[in-house]
PDB file of C-alpha atoms in Angstrom:
ATOM      1  CA  MET A   1      25.197   8.839  17.282  1.00 43.00           C
ATOM      2  CA  SER A   2      22.531   6.841  18.953  1.00 42.00           C
ATOM      3  CA  PHE A   3      19.340   8.110  20.619  1.00 49.00           C
ATOM      4  CA  GLN A   4      17.536   6.535  23.613  1.00 48.00           C
ATOM      5  CA  ASN A   5      16.549   2.784  23.087  1.00 47.00           C
ATOM      6  CA  ILE A   6      13.386   2.255  21.392  1.00 43.00           C
ATOM      7  CA  SER A   7      11.758   0.489  24.442  1.00 46.00           C
ATOM      8  CA  GLY A   8      12.361   3.703  26.261  1.00 45.00           C
ATOM      9  CA  LEU A   9       9.174   5.328  23.867  1.00 53.00           C
ATOM     10  CA  SER A  10      10.693   8.926  24.208  1.00 68.00           C
ATOM     11  CA  ILE A  11      11.909   9.124  20.778  1.00 80.00           C
ATOM     12  CA  GLU A  12       9.958  11.419  18.051  1.00 85.00           C
ATOM     13  CA  PHE A  13      10.406  10.618  14.254  1.00 89.00           C
ATOM     14  CA  VAL A  14      10.179  13.471  11.475  1.00 88.00           C
ATOM     15  CA  LEU A  15       8.832  12.073   8.392  1.00 87.00           C
ATOM     16  CA  GLY A  16      10.541  13.698   5.671  1.00 83.00           C
ATOM     17  CA  GLY A  17       9.361  11.634   2.362  1.00 80.00           C
ATOM     18  CA  PHE A  18       7.123  14.516   1.444  1.00 82.00           C
ATOM     19  CA  ASP A  19      10.120  16.890   1.196  1.00 80.00           C
ATOM     20  CA  SER A  20      10.799  16.979  -2.205  1.00 80.00           C
ATOM     21  CA  ILE A  21       7.003  18.175  -3.180  1.00 81.00           C
ATOM     22  CA  GLN A  22       6.822  21.653  -3.902  1.00 82.00           C
ATOM     23  CA  ARG A  23       3.405  22.410  -3.635  1.00 86.00           C
ATOM     24  CA  PRO A  24       2.273  20.008  -0.717  1.00 86.00           C
ATOM     25  CA  LEU A  25      -1.272  21.358   0.204  1.00 91.00           C
ATOM     26  CA  PRO A  26      -2.846  20.654  -3.019  1.00 90.00           C
ATOM     27  CA  VAL A  27      -1.513  17.242  -2.821  1.00 89.00           C
ATOM     28  CA  GLY A  28      -2.874  17.170   0.534  1.00 90.00           C
ATOM     29  CA  ILE A  29      -6.145  18.081  -0.371  1.00 93.00           C
ATOM     30  CA  VAL A  30      -6.412  16.143  -3.350  1.00 92.00           C
ATOM     31  CA  LEU A  31      -5.302  12.724  -0.873  1.00 92.00           C
ATOM     32  CA  LEU A  32      -7.495  13.853   1.381  1.00 94.00           C
ATOM     33  CA  LEU A  33     -10.449  14.068  -0.916  1.00 94.00           C
ATOM     34  CA  VAL A  34      -9.538  10.461  -2.176  1.00 93.00           C
ATOM     35  CA  TYR A  35      -9.343   9.237   1.521  1.00 94.00           C
ATOM     36  CA  LEU A  36     -12.792  10.369   2.526  1.00 94.00           C
ATOM     37  CA  THR A  37     -14.341   9.023  -0.820  1.00 93.00           C
ATOM     38  CA  SER A  38     -12.813   5.721  -0.451  1.00 92.00           C
ATOM     39  CA  LEU A  39     -13.906   5.802   3.414  1.00 93.00           C
ATOM     40  CA  LEU A  40     -17.544   6.503   2.665  1.00 92.00           C
ATOM     41  CA  ALA A  41     -17.876   4.251  -0.252  1.00 90.00           C
ATOM     42  CA  ASN A  42     -16.792   1.305   1.579  1.00 92.00           C
ATOM     43  CA  LEU A  43     -18.515   2.475   4.825  1.00 92.00           C
ATOM     44  CA  ALA A  44     -22.055   2.454   2.084  1.00 88.00           C
ATOM     45  CA  ASN A  45     -20.985  -1.044   1.372  1.00 88.00           C
ATOM     46  CA  ILE A  46     -20.706  -2.378   4.510  1.00 91.00           C
ATOM     47  CA  TYR A  47     -24.199  -0.682   5.406  1.00 88.00           C
ATOM     48  CA  PHE A  48     -25.765  -2.253   2.451  1.00 85.00           C
ATOM     49  CA  ILE A  49     -24.723  -5.757   3.060  1.00 87.00           C
ATOM     50  CA  VAL A  50     -25.215  -5.559   7.098  1.00 89.00           C
ATOM     51  CA  THR A  51     -28.540  -3.911   6.819  1.00 86.00           C
ATOM     52  CA  ASP A  52     -30.273  -6.134   4.190  1.00 82.00           C
ATOM     53  CA  LYS A  53     -31.034  -9.560   4.918  1.00 84.00           C
ATOM     54  CA  HIS A  54     -30.875 -10.681   1.455  1.00 83.00           C
ATOM     55  CA  LEU A  55     -27.411  -9.994   1.078  1.00 83.00           C
ATOM     56  CA  HIS A  56     -26.436 -12.045   4.346  1.00 88.00           C
ATOM     57  CA  GLN A  57     -24.991 -14.570   1.901  1.00 88.00           C
ATOM     58  CA  PRO A  58     -20.961 -15.785   1.998  1.00 89.00           C
ATOM     59  CA  MET A  59     -20.163 -13.553  -1.156  1.00 88.00           C
ATOM     60  CA  TYR A  60     -21.394 -10.762   0.522  1.00 88.00           C
ATOM     61  CA  LEU A  61     -19.880 -11.351   3.941  1.00 91.00           C
ATOM     62  CA  PHE A  62     -16.546 -11.700   2.125  1.00 92.00           C
ATOM     63  CA  MET A  63     -17.182  -8.327   0.475  1.00 91.00           C
ATOM     64  CA  CYS A  64     -17.802  -6.803   3.683  1.00 92.00           C
ATOM     65  CA  ASN A  65     -14.663  -8.195   5.007  1.00 94.00           C
ATOM     66  CA  LEU A  66     -12.786  -6.441   2.196  1.00 93.00           C
ATOM     67  CA  ALA A  67     -14.505  -3.202   2.813  1.00 93.00           C
ATOM     68  CA  ILE A  68     -13.114  -3.487   6.443  1.00 94.00           C
ATOM     69  CA  VAL A  69      -9.717  -4.368   5.118  1.00 94.00           C
ATOM     70  CA  ASP A  70      -9.798  -1.411   2.837  1.00 93.00           C
ATOM     71  CA  ILE A  71     -11.143   0.751   5.701  1.00 94.00           C
ATOM     72  CA  VAL A  72      -7.969  -0.376   7.938  1.00 94.00           C
ATOM     73  CA  VAL A  73      -5.270  -0.134   5.500  1.00 92.00           C
ATOM     74  CA  CYS A  74      -6.111   3.509   4.355  1.00 92.00           C
ATOM     75  CA  THR A  75      -6.676   4.684   8.031  1.00 93.00           C
ATOM     76  CA  SER A  76      -3.508   3.512   9.104  1.00 91.00           C
ATOM     77  CA  VAL A  77      -1.305   5.759   7.023  1.00 90.00           C
ATOM     78  CA  CYS A  78      -3.834   8.323   5.161  1.00 91.00           C
ATOM     79  CA  PRO A  79      -4.146  10.620   8.249  1.00 92.00           C
ATOM     80  CA  THR A  80      -0.509  10.973   8.868  1.00 91.00           C
ATOM     81  CA  MET A  81       0.251  12.047   4.958  1.00 91.00           C
ATOM     82  CA  ILE A  82      -2.709  14.256   5.019  1.00 92.00           C
ATOM     83  CA  CYS A  83      -1.289  16.077   8.097  1.00 90.00           C
ATOM     84  CA  THR A  84       1.984  16.137   6.589  1.00 90.00           C
ATOM     85  CA  LEU A  85       1.063  17.450   3.319  1.00 90.00           C
ATOM     86  CA  ILE A  86      -1.688  19.927   4.861  1.00 91.00           C
ATOM     87  CA  THR A  87      -0.315  21.264   8.102  1.00 89.00           C
ATOM     88  CA  GLY A  88       3.391  20.594   7.591  1.00 85.00           C
ATOM     89  CA  TYR A  89       3.697  18.889  10.811  1.00 86.00           C
ATOM     90  CA  LYS A  90       5.843  16.110  10.292  1.00 87.00           C
ATOM     91  CA  THR A  91       6.721  14.765  13.727  1.00 89.00           C
ATOM     92  CA  ILE A  92       5.406  11.501  15.204  1.00 89.00           C
ATOM     93  CA  SER A  93       6.219   9.817  18.538  1.00 89.00           C
ATOM     94  CA  TYR A  94       7.707   6.114  18.302  1.00 89.00           C
ATOM     95  CA  ALA A  95       4.560   4.503  19.971  1.00 89.00           C
ATOM     96  CA  PRO A  96       2.430   5.589  17.224  1.00 90.00           C
ATOM     97  CA  CYS A  97       5.010   4.881  14.693  1.00 91.00           C
ATOM     98  CA  ILE A  98       5.291   1.544  15.738  1.00 92.00           C
ATOM     99  CA  PHE A  99       1.413   0.565  16.058  1.00 92.00           C
ATOM    100  CA  GLN A 100       0.960   2.517  12.246  1.00 92.00           C
ATOM    101  CA  MET A 101       3.698   0.168  10.866  1.00 91.00           C
ATOM    102  CA  PHE A 102       2.258  -3.191  12.228  1.00 92.00           C
ATOM    103  CA  LEU A 103      -1.488  -2.029  11.353  1.00 93.00           C
ATOM    104  CA  PHE A 104      -0.309  -1.115   7.904  1.00 92.00           C
ATOM    105  CA  HIS A 105       1.563  -4.407   7.174  1.00 91.00           C
ATOM    106  CA  ILE A 106      -1.515  -6.278   8.720  1.00 93.00           C
ATOM    107  CA  SER A 107      -4.181  -4.766   6.481  1.00 91.00           C
ATOM    108  CA  SER A 108      -1.865  -5.057   3.615  1.00 89.00           C
ATOM    109  CA  ALA A 109      -1.635  -9.121   4.464  1.00 91.00           C
ATOM    110  CA  MET A 110      -5.470  -9.099   5.038  1.00 93.00           C
ATOM    111  CA  GLU A 111      -6.275  -7.368   1.464  1.00 92.00           C
ATOM    112  CA  MET A 112      -4.262 -10.403   0.052  1.00 91.00           C
ATOM    113  CA  PHE A 113      -6.353 -13.346   2.311  1.00 93.00           C
ATOM    114  CA  ALA A 114      -9.775 -11.162   1.549  1.00 93.00           C
ATOM    115  CA  ILE A 115      -9.155 -11.451  -2.212  1.00 93.00           C
ATOM    116  CA  SER A 116      -8.065 -14.972  -1.795  1.00 94.00           C
ATOM    117  CA  ALA A 117     -11.125 -15.948   0.071  1.00 94.00           C
ATOM    118  CA  MET A 118     -13.371 -14.327  -2.210  1.00 92.00           C
ATOM    119  CA  ALA A 119     -11.626 -16.385  -5.397  1.00 92.00           C
ATOM    120  CA  PHE A 120     -12.413 -19.625  -3.076  1.00 93.00           C
ATOM    121  CA  ASP A 121     -15.901 -18.413  -2.770  1.00 92.00           C
ATOM    122  CA  ARG A 122     -16.183 -18.049  -6.624  1.00 90.00           C
ATOM    123  CA  PHE A 123     -15.087 -21.219  -7.157  1.00 92.00           C
ATOM    124  CA  VAL A 124     -16.976 -23.180  -4.666  1.00 92.00           C
ATOM    125  CA  ALA A 125     -20.116 -21.241  -6.399  1.00 89.00           C
ATOM    126  CA  ILE A 126     -19.135 -22.187  -9.756  1.00 89.00           C
ATOM    127  CA  ALA A 127     -17.695 -25.729  -9.392  1.00 87.00           C
ATOM    128  CA  SER A 128     -20.638 -26.911  -6.701  1.00 87.00           C
ATOM    129  CA  PRO A 129     -23.326 -24.577  -7.194  1.00 85.00           C
ATOM    130  CA  LEU A 130     -25.654 -27.280  -5.244  1.00 86.00           C
ATOM    131  CA  ARG A 131     -23.631 -27.774  -2.559  1.00 88.00           C
ATOM    132  CA  TYR A 132     -22.590 -24.170  -2.329  1.00 89.00           C
ATOM    133  CA  HIS A 133     -24.588 -22.904   0.697  1.00 87.00           C
ATOM    134  CA  SER A 134     -23.688 -26.149   2.529  1.00 88.00           C
ATOM    135  CA  ILE A 135     -20.058 -25.834   2.190  1.00 90.00           C
ATOM    136  CA  LEU A 136     -19.947 -22.013   2.489  1.00 89.00           C
ATOM    137  CA  SER A 137     -22.439 -21.330   4.929  1.00 90.00           C
ATOM    138  CA  ASN A 138     -22.422 -17.864   6.726  1.00 91.00           C
ATOM    139  CA  PHE A 139     -20.886 -18.936   9.990  1.00 92.00           C
ATOM    140  CA  ARG A 140     -18.056 -20.516   8.368  1.00 93.00           C
ATOM    141  CA  CYS A 141     -17.423 -17.307   6.022  1.00 93.00           C
ATOM    142  CA  VAL A 142     -17.043 -15.516   9.489  1.00 93.00           C
ATOM    143  CA  LEU A 143     -14.850 -17.896  10.797  1.00 95.00           C
ATOM    144  CA  ILE A 144     -12.700 -18.015   7.680  1.00 94.00           C
ATOM    145  CA  SER A 145     -12.446 -13.930   7.890  1.00 94.00           C
ATOM    146  CA  ILE A 146     -11.707 -14.021  11.632  1.00 95.00           C
ATOM    147  CA  GLY A 147      -9.160 -16.749  11.255  1.00 95.00           C
ATOM    148  CA  LEU A 148      -7.410 -14.847   8.249  1.00 94.00           C
ATOM    149  CA  TRP A 149      -7.089 -11.838  10.492  1.00 94.00           C
ATOM    150  CA  ILE A 150      -5.397 -14.079  13.331  1.00 95.00           C
ATOM    151  CA  LEU A 151      -2.908 -15.800  11.164  1.00 92.00           C
ATOM    152  CA  ALA A 152      -2.050 -12.096   9.666  1.00 92.00           C
ATOM    153  CA  CYS A 153      -1.549 -10.793  13.198  1.00 92.00           C
ATOM    154  CA  ALA A 154       0.694 -13.813  14.128  1.00 92.00           C
ATOM    155  CA  LEU A 155       2.892 -14.032  11.263  1.00 88.00           C
ATOM    156  CA  LEU A 156       3.512  -9.935  11.115  1.00 90.00           C
ATOM    157  CA  ILE A 157       4.115  -9.831  15.083  1.00 91.00           C
ATOM    158  CA  VAL A 158       7.729 -10.709  13.541  1.00 88.00           C
ATOM    159  CA  CYS A 159       7.624  -6.665  12.537  1.00 88.00           C
ATOM    160  CA  PRO A 160       7.783  -5.030  15.927  1.00 90.00           C
ATOM    161  CA  ALA A 161       9.283  -7.837  17.955  1.00 91.00           C
ATOM    162  CA  THR A 162      12.507  -7.383  15.527  1.00 89.00           C
ATOM    163  CA  ILE A 163      12.357  -3.589  15.838  1.00 90.00           C
ATOM    164  CA  ILE A 164      11.561  -2.870  19.500  1.00 88.00           C
ATOM    165  CA  PRO A 165      14.823  -4.221  20.746  1.00 88.00           C
ATOM    166  CA  LEU A 166      16.784  -2.035  18.712  1.00 86.00           C
ATOM    167  CA  THR A 167      18.397   1.191  19.381  1.00 86.00           C
ATOM    168  CA  VAL A 168      17.586   4.256  16.912  1.00 86.00           C
ATOM    169  CA  CYS A 169      20.457   6.058  15.532  1.00 85.00           C
ATOM    170  CA  HIS A 170      18.395   8.685  12.977  1.00 83.00           C
ATOM    171  CA  SER A 171      15.294  10.656  13.715  1.00 84.00           C
ATOM    172  CA  THR A 172      14.691  11.420  10.336  1.00 85.00           C
ATOM    173  CA  LEU A 173      12.386   8.997   8.237  1.00 85.00           C
ATOM    174  CA  LYS A 174      12.820   9.617   4.697  1.00 83.00           C
ATOM    175  CA  TYR A 175       9.524   7.823   4.016  1.00 83.00           C
ATOM    176  CA  VAL A 176       5.813   9.092   3.995  1.00 84.00           C
ATOM    177  CA  PHE A 177       4.731   7.037   6.867  1.00 87.00           C
ATOM    178  CA  CYS A 178       5.881   4.235   9.308  1.00 89.00           C
ATOM    179  CA  ASP A 179       6.950   1.000   7.907  1.00 86.00           C
ATOM    180  CA  TYR A 180       9.426  -1.556   8.475  1.00 88.00           C
ATOM    181  CA  ALA A 181      11.787  -0.364   6.050  1.00 85.00           C
ATOM    182  CA  ALA A 182      11.607   3.256   7.378  1.00 86.00           C
ATOM    183  CA  LEU A 183      12.192   2.035  11.019  1.00 90.00           C
ATOM    184  CA  ILE A 184      14.994  -0.499  10.449  1.00 90.00           C
ATOM    185  CA  ARG A 185      16.723   2.384   8.762  1.00 87.00           C
ATOM    186  CA  ALA A 186      16.380   4.551  11.273  1.00 87.00           C
ATOM    187  CA  SER A 187      18.268   2.006  13.698  1.00 88.00           C
ATOM    188  CA  CYS A 188      21.818   1.310  14.402  1.00 87.00           C
ATOM    189  CA  VAL A 189      21.924  -2.071  12.586  1.00 87.00           C
ATOM    190  CA  ASP A 190      22.800  -3.473   9.052  1.00 87.00           C
ATOM    191  CA  PRO A 191      19.326  -3.508   7.608  1.00 85.00           C
ATOM    192  CA  ASN A 192      19.746  -6.209   5.118  1.00 87.00           C
ATOM    193  CA  PRO A 193      19.202  -9.376   7.648  1.00 87.00           C
ATOM    194  CA  TYR A 194      16.024  -7.513   8.859  1.00 87.00           C
ATOM    195  CA  PHE A 195      14.740  -6.696   5.059  1.00 85.00           C
ATOM    196  CA  ASN A 196      15.447 -10.634   4.223  1.00 86.00           C
ATOM    197  CA  ILE A 197      13.406 -11.486   6.888  1.00 83.00           C
ATOM    198  CA  LEU A 198      10.419  -9.297   5.975  1.00 82.00           C
ATOM    199  CA  SER A 199      10.683 -10.110   2.389  1.00 83.00           C
ATOM    200  CA  ALA A 200      10.420 -13.823   3.343  1.00 85.00           C
ATOM    201  CA  VAL A 201       7.440 -13.095   5.126  1.00 84.00           C
ATOM    202  CA  PHE A 202       5.613 -10.906   2.148  1.00 82.00           C
ATOM    203  CA  SER A 203       7.081 -13.278  -0.380  1.00 83.00           C
ATOM    204  CA  PHE A 204       4.689 -15.799   1.194  1.00 84.00           C
ATOM    205  CA  PHE A 205       1.896 -13.703   1.236  1.00 84.00           C
ATOM    206  CA  TYR A 206       2.052 -12.098  -2.128  1.00 85.00           C
ATOM    207  CA  PHE A 207       3.266 -15.452  -4.020  1.00 87.00           C
ATOM    208  CA  GLY A 208       1.376 -17.745  -1.952  1.00 89.00           C
ATOM    209  CA  SER A 209      -1.856 -15.616  -1.998  1.00 90.00           C
ATOM    210  CA  PHE A 210      -1.584 -14.801  -6.102  1.00 91.00           C
ATOM    211  CA  GLY A 211      -0.384 -18.429  -6.571  1.00 92.00           C
ATOM    212  CA  PHE A 212      -3.612 -19.884  -4.982  1.00 94.00           C
ATOM    213  CA  ILE A 213      -6.126 -17.327  -6.730  1.00 93.00           C
ATOM    214  CA  CYS A 214      -4.440 -18.623  -9.987  1.00 93.00           C
ATOM    215  CA  LEU A 215      -5.102 -22.128  -9.382  1.00 94.00           C
ATOM    216  CA  THR A 216      -8.673 -21.552  -8.567  1.00 93.00           C
ATOM    217  CA  TYR A 217      -9.270 -19.346 -11.993  1.00 92.00           C
ATOM    218  CA  ILE A 218      -7.419 -21.977 -13.427  1.00 93.00           C
ATOM    219  CA  LYS A 219      -9.970 -24.550 -11.961  1.00 92.00           C
ATOM    220  CA  ILE A 220     -12.702 -22.590 -13.041  1.00 90.00           C
ATOM    221  CA  ALA A 221     -11.488 -22.016 -16.646  1.00 90.00           C
ATOM    222  CA  VAL A 222     -11.426 -25.979 -16.984  1.00 91.00           C
ATOM    223  CA  ILE A 223     -14.946 -25.682 -15.686  1.00 89.00           C
ATOM    224  CA  VAL A 224     -16.310 -23.029 -17.778  1.00 87.00           C
ATOM    225  CA  LEU A 225     -14.459 -25.003 -21.018  1.00 86.00           C
ATOM    226  CA  LYS A 226     -16.649 -27.853 -20.527  1.00 84.00           C
ATOM    227  CA  MET A 227     -20.011 -25.915 -20.608  1.00 82.00           C
ATOM    228  CA  SER A 228     -21.902 -26.408 -23.523  1.00 79.00           C
ATOM    229  CA  SER A 229     -24.199 -23.222 -23.022  1.00 79.00           C
ATOM    230  CA  LYS A 230     -23.128 -19.743 -24.022  1.00 80.00           C
ATOM    231  CA  SER A 231     -25.488 -18.077 -21.417  1.00 81.00           C
ATOM    232  CA  ASP A 232     -23.880 -20.249 -18.692  1.00 78.00           C
ATOM    233  CA  ARG A 233     -20.400 -19.189 -19.742  1.00 82.00           C
ATOM    234  CA  LYS A 234     -21.553 -15.662 -19.791  1.00 82.00           C
ATOM    235  CA  LYS A 235     -22.841 -15.938 -16.348  1.00 80.00           C
ATOM    236  CA  VAL A 236     -19.784 -17.309 -15.076  1.00 82.00           C
ATOM    237  CA  LEU A 237     -17.841 -14.378 -16.711  1.00 82.00           C
ATOM    238  CA  ASN A 238     -20.039 -11.862 -15.307  1.00 78.00           C
ATOM    239  CA  THR A 239     -19.682 -13.218 -11.691  1.00 77.00           C
ATOM    240  CA  CYS A 240     -16.051 -13.443 -11.957  1.00 84.00           C
ATOM    241  CA  LEU A 241     -15.160 -10.228 -13.868  1.00 84.00           C
ATOM    242  CA  SER A 242     -15.327  -7.912 -10.588  1.00 82.00           C
ATOM    243  CA  HIS A 243     -13.210 -10.123  -8.644  1.00 86.00           C
ATOM    244  CA  LEU A 244     -10.896 -10.218 -11.504  1.00 87.00           C
ATOM    245  CA  ILE A 245     -10.529  -6.235 -11.476  1.00 86.00           C
ATOM    246  CA  VAL A 246     -10.136  -6.298  -7.877  1.00 86.00           C
ATOM    247  CA  ILE A 247      -7.260  -8.580  -8.549  1.00 89.00           C
ATOM    248  CA  MET A 248      -5.607  -6.509 -10.999  1.00 87.00           C
ATOM    249  CA  CYS A 249      -5.684  -2.932  -8.966  1.00 84.00           C
ATOM    250  CA  PHE A 250      -3.818  -4.626  -6.133  1.00 85.00           C
ATOM    251  CA  TYR A 251      -1.489  -7.192  -7.501  1.00 85.00           C
ATOM    252  CA  VAL A 252      -0.537  -4.853 -10.766  1.00 84.00           C
ATOM    253  CA  PRO A 253       1.265  -2.117  -8.828  1.00 79.00           C
ATOM    254  CA  THR A 254       3.152  -4.475  -6.641  1.00 76.00           C
ATOM    255  CA  PHE A 255       4.456  -6.687  -9.653  1.00 78.00           C
ATOM    256  CA  VAL A 256       5.435  -3.469 -11.764  1.00 78.00           C
ATOM    257  CA  GLN A 257       7.865  -2.393  -8.813  1.00 73.00           C
ATOM    258  CA  VAL A 258       9.405  -6.174  -8.336  1.00 71.00           C
ATOM    259  CA  PHE A 259       9.781  -6.507 -12.306  1.00 75.00           C
ATOM    260  CA  LEU A 260      11.147  -2.896 -12.740  1.00 72.00           C
ATOM    261  CA  THR A 261      13.905  -3.974  -9.947  1.00 67.00           C
ATOM    262  CA  ARG A 262      14.619  -7.021 -11.403  1.00 68.00           C
ATOM    263  CA  LEU A 263      15.237  -5.914 -14.859  1.00 71.00           C
ATOM    264  CA  GLY A 264      17.687  -3.157 -13.015  1.00 69.00           C
ATOM    265  CA  VAL A 265      15.353   0.083 -13.133  1.00 71.00           C
ATOM    266  CA  VAL A 266      16.354   2.336 -10.530  1.00 72.00           C
ATOM    267  CA  LEU A 267      13.329   3.917  -9.402  1.00 72.00           C
ATOM    268  CA  THR A 268      13.743   7.393  -7.394  1.00 75.00           C
ATOM    269  CA  LEU A 269      12.404   7.674  -3.617  1.00 73.00           C
ATOM    270  CA  GLU A 270       9.440   9.330  -4.737  1.00 75.00           C
ATOM    271  CA  GLU A 271       8.557   6.853  -7.593  1.00 76.00           C
ATOM    272  CA  ARG A 272       8.827   4.152  -4.911  1.00 78.00           C
ATOM    273  CA  HIS A 273       6.392   6.412  -2.713  1.00 79.00           C
ATOM    274  CA  GLY A 274       4.285   6.660  -5.628  1.00 79.00           C
ATOM    275  CA  LEU A 275       3.812   3.211  -6.358  1.00 79.00           C
ATOM    276  CA  LEU A 276       3.449   2.022  -2.834  1.00 81.00           C
ATOM    277  CA  ILE A 277       0.907   4.876  -2.020  1.00 83.00           C
ATOM    278  CA  GLY A 278      -1.109   3.629  -5.554  1.00 82.00           C
ATOM    279  CA  ALA A 279      -0.965   0.090  -4.281  1.00 81.00           C
ATOM    280  CA  PHE A 280      -2.612   0.365  -1.097  1.00 82.00           C
ATOM    281  CA  LEU A 281      -4.904   3.538  -1.974  1.00 86.00           C
ATOM    282  CA  GLY A 282      -5.981   2.485  -5.619  1.00 85.00           C
ATOM    283  CA  PRO A 283      -7.627  -0.303  -4.559  1.00 87.00           C
ATOM    284  CA  SER A 284      -9.323   0.664  -1.519  1.00 88.00           C
ATOM    285  CA  LEU A 285     -10.813   3.799  -3.678  1.00 88.00           C
ATOM    286  CA  VAL A 286     -11.957   1.561  -6.602  1.00 87.00           C
ATOM    287  CA  ASN A 287     -13.077  -1.821  -5.027  1.00 87.00           C
ATOM    288  CA  PRO A 288     -16.138  -0.450  -3.661  1.00 86.00           C
ATOM    289  CA  PHE A 289     -17.090   1.322  -6.815  1.00 84.00           C
ATOM    290  CA  ILE A 290     -16.629  -2.036  -8.862  1.00 83.00           C
ATOM    291  CA  TYR A 291     -18.815  -3.977  -6.390  1.00 77.00           C
ATOM    292  CA  CYS A 292     -21.644  -1.515  -6.051  1.00 73.00           C
ATOM    293  CA  LEU A 293     -21.835  -0.846  -9.924  1.00 68.00           C
ATOM    294  CA  ARG A 294     -21.333  -4.501 -11.137  1.00 66.00           C
ATOM    295  CA  THR A 295     -23.223  -6.164  -8.181  1.00 71.00           C
ATOM    296  CA  LYS A 296     -26.869  -6.605  -8.936  1.00 71.00           C
ATOM    297  CA  GLU A 297     -28.325  -6.644  -5.380  1.00 71.00           C
ATOM    298  CA  ILE A 298     -26.196  -3.772  -4.535  1.00 73.00           C
ATOM    299  CA  ARG A 299     -26.722  -2.057  -7.108  1.00 73.00           C
ATOM    300  CA  THR A 300     -30.374  -2.097  -6.704  1.00 75.00           C
ATOM    301  CA  LYS A 301     -30.248  -1.355  -3.312  1.00 72.00           C
ATOM    302  CA  LEU A 302     -28.422   1.729  -3.863  1.00 72.00           C
ATOM    303  CA  ILE A 303     -31.122   2.806  -6.573  1.00 75.00           C
ATOM    304  CA  ARG A 304     -33.849   1.976  -4.060  1.00 75.00           C
ATOM    305  CA  ILE A 305     -32.629   3.993  -1.366  1.00 71.00           C
ATOM    306  CA  LEU A 306     -31.736   6.961  -3.867  1.00 70.00           C
ATOM    307  CA  SER A 307     -35.147   7.008  -5.310  1.00 74.00           C
ATOM    308  CA  LYS A 308     -36.386   7.652  -1.932  1.00 69.00           C
ATOM    309  CA  VAL A 309     -34.808  10.886  -1.461  1.00 61.00           C
ATOM    310  CA  GLU A 310     -36.983  13.508  -2.896  1.00 54.00           C
ATOM    311  CA  PRO A 311     -35.341  16.625  -4.281  1.00 55.00           C
ATOM    312  CA  ALA A 312     -36.296  19.951  -2.034  1.00 49.00           C
ATOM    313  CA  SER A 313     -39.392  21.920  -3.614  1.00 42.00           C
TER     314      SER A 313
END
């Protein structure tokens, strides 16, 4: 049975990814609290960086870009999941579904690009400290960030471009939000060729960005090994530690799923959903706290603001 062609925009999908959850309300409340915490923490980091001229430096501009990415990736899907869990309203129209899918995949790609840009920033700061500000000026950092957003949009336009011409055969999506796999499985086509297209695109993103990050840290490690001063080595380690934690929080869930699949471990739909949600919600929640607690300038700024708040008498 086929529904109206997707280009007609009259189709509504039913999100059935949470149907197996026995107590959706508590799960929805927890997800809402996590989302709000992530949103407020990332907005706070952006506020600290934008309002303090002393933080208008390349490293903090890249941190600001990462915070924007984290806000976008969470906001693209969390409201839909929270609404489904708390209110039980599972329906989403076609146009918002397509937009959600496109925004989610763009922001996921930008997370990799943002982390890679920060790795390059650390490499330049350690390899060429005297030329750091001439190589990475604030203007160039902004241009790099904008260019990466444009590149992500250009590469991932393939997602809506391959879905929009298709005809829908199923109105129920066994997913927790709209993504490429969900919409392809709802269409009247063999999904495998389309999955191969997306796999090729995201293999470029994942392994390209991860390879670039590994290369930069190998070069950083070579530089550190040549240092004679222990204090200099410790300083470099402290500089890179926050970024290394961010890298692990983002890539580990994805690689765990890939390795389990390669080993022949069959994950249930609920387990896949859990890994997917953890892969984007975990970094978005952890990143602002890592940089807030481990970056001296932002930590000092936060303490100064909190010290001005006098308790009510």
